[in-house]
């Protein structure tokens, strides 16, 4: 029995689109080893240079941008019932829950479950001319890139919903679309790995947020294994049984709040910012961290959280 069959399983949710459910079911039955996962990893990148009349902060701006993008796609018209027949729309792909993932220990006992992550992440970086807004689509989600790009263009024209029913108008200076196939495999020993978080890492245990190094590694493993399903396969990624010793540097809490104009509510959120240094990381952990650097890790990743740069130091 392939290792992946014992560690990861995916089941469709009732509201999943039939064609997407079929593709994900086939992916769940298609194991792939680590080198194979590196080869099939596919990112479709929509990159927009925008100008804003006021400063933008990722955890404030990205949820609003995501909301405007969903409005442009028509996501607010999706109901919670069964999906319609025919070809799935971009709104169904990006905003409708599709599946539930179950994770298992090596002895096949269950250890966790979560909803299948949405196959995209947003990033926002200051530029001399304004801001670079990036929307990365993973695996088969890239097939909807044209619709996603046009909706992003429309979302920027709509403007962002701000406090007091104000609209923040953004100017689109350029917009491009590119694709990258494969993710380079890590080679050679490493004496230290550091995760520099650019946006807050949000992890929960019950009602408490935390950032224990072992939990960060676990989050990277789950995220890698789950996002692989959007690439058409279930990976044979061994679940970490031990974690490298880790220490946080310059760590600080990072609260934020996002809201929904349609639902008329504000949702508080939070996480931590800082640098997590892992001493003597195992090669398998490094693969997970390489994947996680592209997908972000933790909760609220589709709203911009959990983004990090991975720094590696070789021996000597």
mmCIF file of N, CA and C in Angstrom, residues 23-24 26-28 30-32 36-44 116-120 136-142 180-183 223-235 291 294-295:
data_model
loop_
_atom_site.group_PDB
_atom_site.id
_atom_site.type_symbol
_atom_site.label_atom_id
_atom_site.label_comp_id
_atom_site.label_asym_id
_atom_site.label_seq_id
_atom_site.Cartn_x
_atom_site.Cartn_y
_atom_site.Cartn_z
ATOM 1 N N UNK A 23 -12.185 15.243 -10.363
ATOM 2 C CA UNK A 23 -10.743 15.465 -10.518
ATOM 3 C C UNK A 23 -10.012 15.267 -9.205
ATOM 4 N N UNK A 24 -10.594 15.737 -8.107
ATOM 5 C CA UNK A 24 -9.943 15.596 -6.800
ATOM 6 C C UNK A 24 -9.965 14.148 -6.328
ATOM 7 N N UNK A 26 -9.827 11.555 -8.282
ATOM 8 C CA UNK A 26 -8.777 10.892 -9.052
ATOM 9 C C UNK A 26 -7.404 11.239 -8.490
ATOM 10 N N UNK A 27 -7.220 12.501 -8.084
ATOM 11 C CA UNK A 27 -5.943 12.907 -7.488
ATOM 12 C C UNK A 27 -5.682 12.150 -6.200
ATOM 13 N N UNK A 28 -6.733 11.968 -5.396
ATOM 14 C CA UNK A 28 -6.578 11.269 -4.125
ATOM 15 C C UNK A 28 -6.190 9.816 -4.318
ATOM 16 N N UNK A 30 -4.134 8.851 -6.805
ATOM 17 C CA UNK A 30 -2.919 8.855 -7.623
ATOM 18 C C UNK A 30 -1.722 9.249 -6.778
ATOM 19 N N UNK A 31 -1.031 8.278 -6.179
ATOM 20 C CA UNK A 31 0.123 8.633 -5.351
ATOM 21 C C UNK A 31 1.310 9.095 -6.187
ATOM 22 N N UNK A 32 2.097 10.000 -5.638
ATOM 23 C CA UNK A 32 3.299 10.488 -6.306
ATOM 24 C C UNK A 32 4.393 10.638 -5.256
ATOM 25 N N UNK A 36 8.535 13.358 -7.868
ATOM 26 C CA UNK A 36 7.435 13.570 -8.794
ATOM 27 C C UNK A 36 6.635 14.809 -8.462
ATOM 28 N N UNK A 37 6.449 15.064 -7.168
ATOM 29 C CA UNK A 37 5.709 16.246 -6.756
ATOM 30 C C UNK A 37 6.450 17.523 -7.140
ATOM 31 N N UNK A 38 7.775 17.504 -6.997
ATOM 32 C CA UNK A 38 8.564 18.652 -7.449
ATOM 33 C C UNK A 38 8.339 18.910 -8.934
ATOM 34 N N UNK A 39 8.261 17.835 -9.725
ATOM 35 C CA UNK A 39 8.144 17.999 -11.177
ATOM 36 C C UNK A 39 6.779 18.531 -11.598
ATOM 37 N N UNK A 40 5.703 18.098 -10.918
ATOM 38 C CA UNK A 40 4.365 18.490 -11.376
ATOM 39 C C UNK A 40 3.878 19.798 -10.767
ATOM 40 N N UNK A 41 4.623 20.350 -9.809
ATOM 41 C CA UNK A 41 4.194 21.589 -9.161
ATOM 42 C C UNK A 41 4.056 22.688 -10.213
ATOM 43 N N UNK A 42 2.906 23.328 -10.252
ATOM 44 C CA UNK A 42 2.635 24.326 -11.289
ATOM 45 C C UNK A 42 2.001 25.558 -10.667
ATOM 46 N N UNK A 43 2.593 26.694 -10.944
ATOM 47 C CA UNK A 43 2.079 27.971 -10.441
ATOM 48 C C UNK A 43 1.774 28.877 -11.625
ATOM 49 N N UNK A 44 0.574 29.385 -11.681
ATOM 50 C CA UNK A 44 0.191 30.397 -12.659
ATOM 51 C C UNK A 44 0.084 31.722 -11.913
ATOM 52 N N UNK A 116 -10.251 21.247 2.317
ATOM 53 C CA UNK A 116 -9.266 21.391 1.254
ATOM 54 C C UNK A 116 -8.966 22.874 1.053
ATOM 55 N N UNK A 117 -7.695 23.284 1.070
ATOM 56 C CA UNK A 117 -7.399 24.710 0.932
ATOM 57 C C UNK A 117 -7.751 25.224 -0.452
ATOM 58 N N UNK A 118 -8.105 26.476 -0.515
ATOM 59 C CA UNK A 118 -8.380 27.108 -1.797
ATOM 60 C C UNK A 118 -7.068 27.212 -2.578
ATOM 61 N N UNK A 119 -7.126 27.009 -3.900
ATOM 62 C CA UNK A 119 -5.884 26.871 -4.673
ATOM 63 C C UNK A 119 -5.281 28.191 -5.136
ATOM 64 N N UNK A 120 -5.148 29.139 -4.236
ATOM 65 C CA UNK A 120 -4.537 30.416 -4.604
ATOM 66 C C UNK A 120 -4.050 31.137 -3.354
ATOM 67 N N UNK A 136 -1.245 34.040 -7.077
ATOM 68 C CA UNK A 136 -0.700 32.763 -7.535
ATOM 69 C C UNK A 136 -1.786 31.695 -7.498
ATOM 70 N N UNK A 137 -1.980 31.016 -8.629
ATOM 71 C CA UNK A 137 -2.944 29.926 -8.752
ATOM 72 C C UNK A 137 -2.176 28.611 -8.845
ATOM 73 N N UNK A 138 -2.634 27.581 -8.117
ATOM 74 C CA UNK A 138 -1.899 26.329 -8.042
ATOM 75 C C UNK A 138 -2.574 25.223 -8.851
ATOM 76 N N UNK A 139 -1.723 24.469 -9.576
ATOM 77 C CA UNK A 139 -2.190 23.285 -10.284
ATOM 78 C C UNK A 139 -3.286 23.591 -11.292
ATOM 79 N N UNK A 140 -4.369 22.805 -11.238
ATOM 80 C CA UNK A 140 -5.430 22.939 -12.237
ATOM 81 C C UNK A 140 -6.157 24.275 -12.142
ATOM 82 N N UNK A 141 -5.995 25.009 -11.031
ATOM 83 C CA UNK A 141 -6.625 26.328 -10.935
ATOM 84 C C UNK A 141 -6.104 27.268 -12.007
ATOM 85 N N UNK A 142 -4.893 26.991 -12.521
ATOM 86 C CA UNK A 142 -4.346 27.819 -13.587
ATOM 87 C C UNK A 142 -5.170 27.788 -14.856
ATOM 88 N N UNK A 180 4.860 28.929 -14.291
ATOM 89 C CA UNK A 180 6.105 28.262 -13.916
ATOM 90 C C UNK A 180 5.812 26.794 -13.664
ATOM 91 N N UNK A 181 6.563 25.907 -14.323
ATOM 92 C CA UNK A 181 6.387 24.466 -14.166
ATOM 93 C C UNK A 181 7.511 23.915 -13.289
ATOM 94 N N UNK A 182 7.148 23.119 -12.300
ATOM 95 C CA UNK A 182 8.136 22.448 -11.471
ATOM 96 C C UNK A 182 8.692 23.326 -10.368
ATOM 97 N N UNK A 183 9.188 22.682 -9.345
ATOM 98 C CA UNK A 183 9.822 23.354 -8.219
ATOM 99 C C UNK A 183 11.164 22.679 -7.998
ATOM 100 N N UNK A 223 -0.073 21.575 4.569
ATOM 101 C CA UNK A 223 -0.316 22.475 3.444
ATOM 102 C C UNK A 223 0.238 21.876 2.145
ATOM 103 N N UNK A 224 1.452 21.307 2.222
ATOM 104 C CA UNK A 224 2.062 20.692 1.042
ATOM 105 C C UNK A 224 1.222 19.520 0.551
ATOM 106 N N UNK A 225 0.840 18.637 1.479
ATOM 107 C CA UNK A 225 0.074 17.453 1.104
ATOM 108 C C UNK A 225 -1.289 17.830 0.540
ATOM 109 N N UNK A 226 -1.940 18.839 1.145
ATOM 110 C CA UNK A 226 -3.271 19.236 0.696
ATOM 111 C C UNK A 226 -3.219 19.918 -0.668
ATOM 112 N N UNK A 227 -2.275 20.821 -0.863
ATOM 113 C CA UNK A 227 -2.208 21.554 -2.127
ATOM 114 C C UNK A 227 -1.803 20.651 -3.280
ATOM 115 N N UNK A 228 -1.120 19.540 -2.980
ATOM 116 C CA UNK A 228 -0.752 18.594 -4.039
ATOM 117 C C UNK A 228 -1.983 18.049 -4.748
ATOM 118 N N UNK A 229 -3.111 17.935 -4.049
ATOM 119 C CA UNK A 229 -4.327 17.423 -4.680
ATOM 120 C C UNK A 229 -4.765 18.294 -5.851
ATOM 121 N N UNK A 230 -4.521 19.594 -5.763
ATOM 122 C CA UNK A 230 -4.859 20.480 -6.872
ATOM 123 C C UNK A 230 -3.915 20.268 -8.051
ATOM 124 N N UNK A 231 -2.808 19.534 -7.815
ATOM 125 C CA UNK A 231 -1.876 19.204 -8.887
ATOM 126 C C UNK A 231 -2.132 17.806 -9.448
ATOM 127 N N UNK A 232 -3.192 17.148 -8.988
ATOM 128 C CA UNK A 232 -3.580 15.881 -9.572
ATOM 129 C C UNK A 232 -2.997 14.653 -8.923
ATOM 130 N N UNK A 233 -2.462 14.770 -7.697
ATOM 131 C CA UNK A 233 -1.854 13.609 -7.060
ATOM 132 C C UNK A 233 -1.872 13.751 -5.549
ATOM 133 N N UNK A 234 -1.737 12.606 -4.877
ATOM 134 C CA UNK A 234 -1.568 12.576 -3.424
ATOM 135 C C UNK A 234 -0.109 12.241 -3.137
ATOM 136 N N UNK A 235 0.605 13.095 -2.414
ATOM 137 C CA UNK A 235 2.044 12.875 -2.259
ATOM 138 C C UNK A 235 2.382 11.862 -1.176
ATOM 139 N N UNK A 291 7.924 23.910 -0.408
ATOM 140 C CA UNK A 291 6.547 23.987 -0.895
ATOM 141 C C UNK A 291 5.785 25.088 -0.157
ATOM 142 N N UNK A 294 5.902 28.664 -1.249
ATOM 143 C CA UNK A 294 5.086 29.065 -2.399
ATOM 144 C C UNK A 294 3.606 29.161 -2.034
ATOM 145 N N UNK A 295 3.138 28.326 -1.115
ATOM 146 C CA UNK A 295 1.706 28.289 -0.803
ATOM 147 C C UNK A 295 1.322 29.113 0.421
#
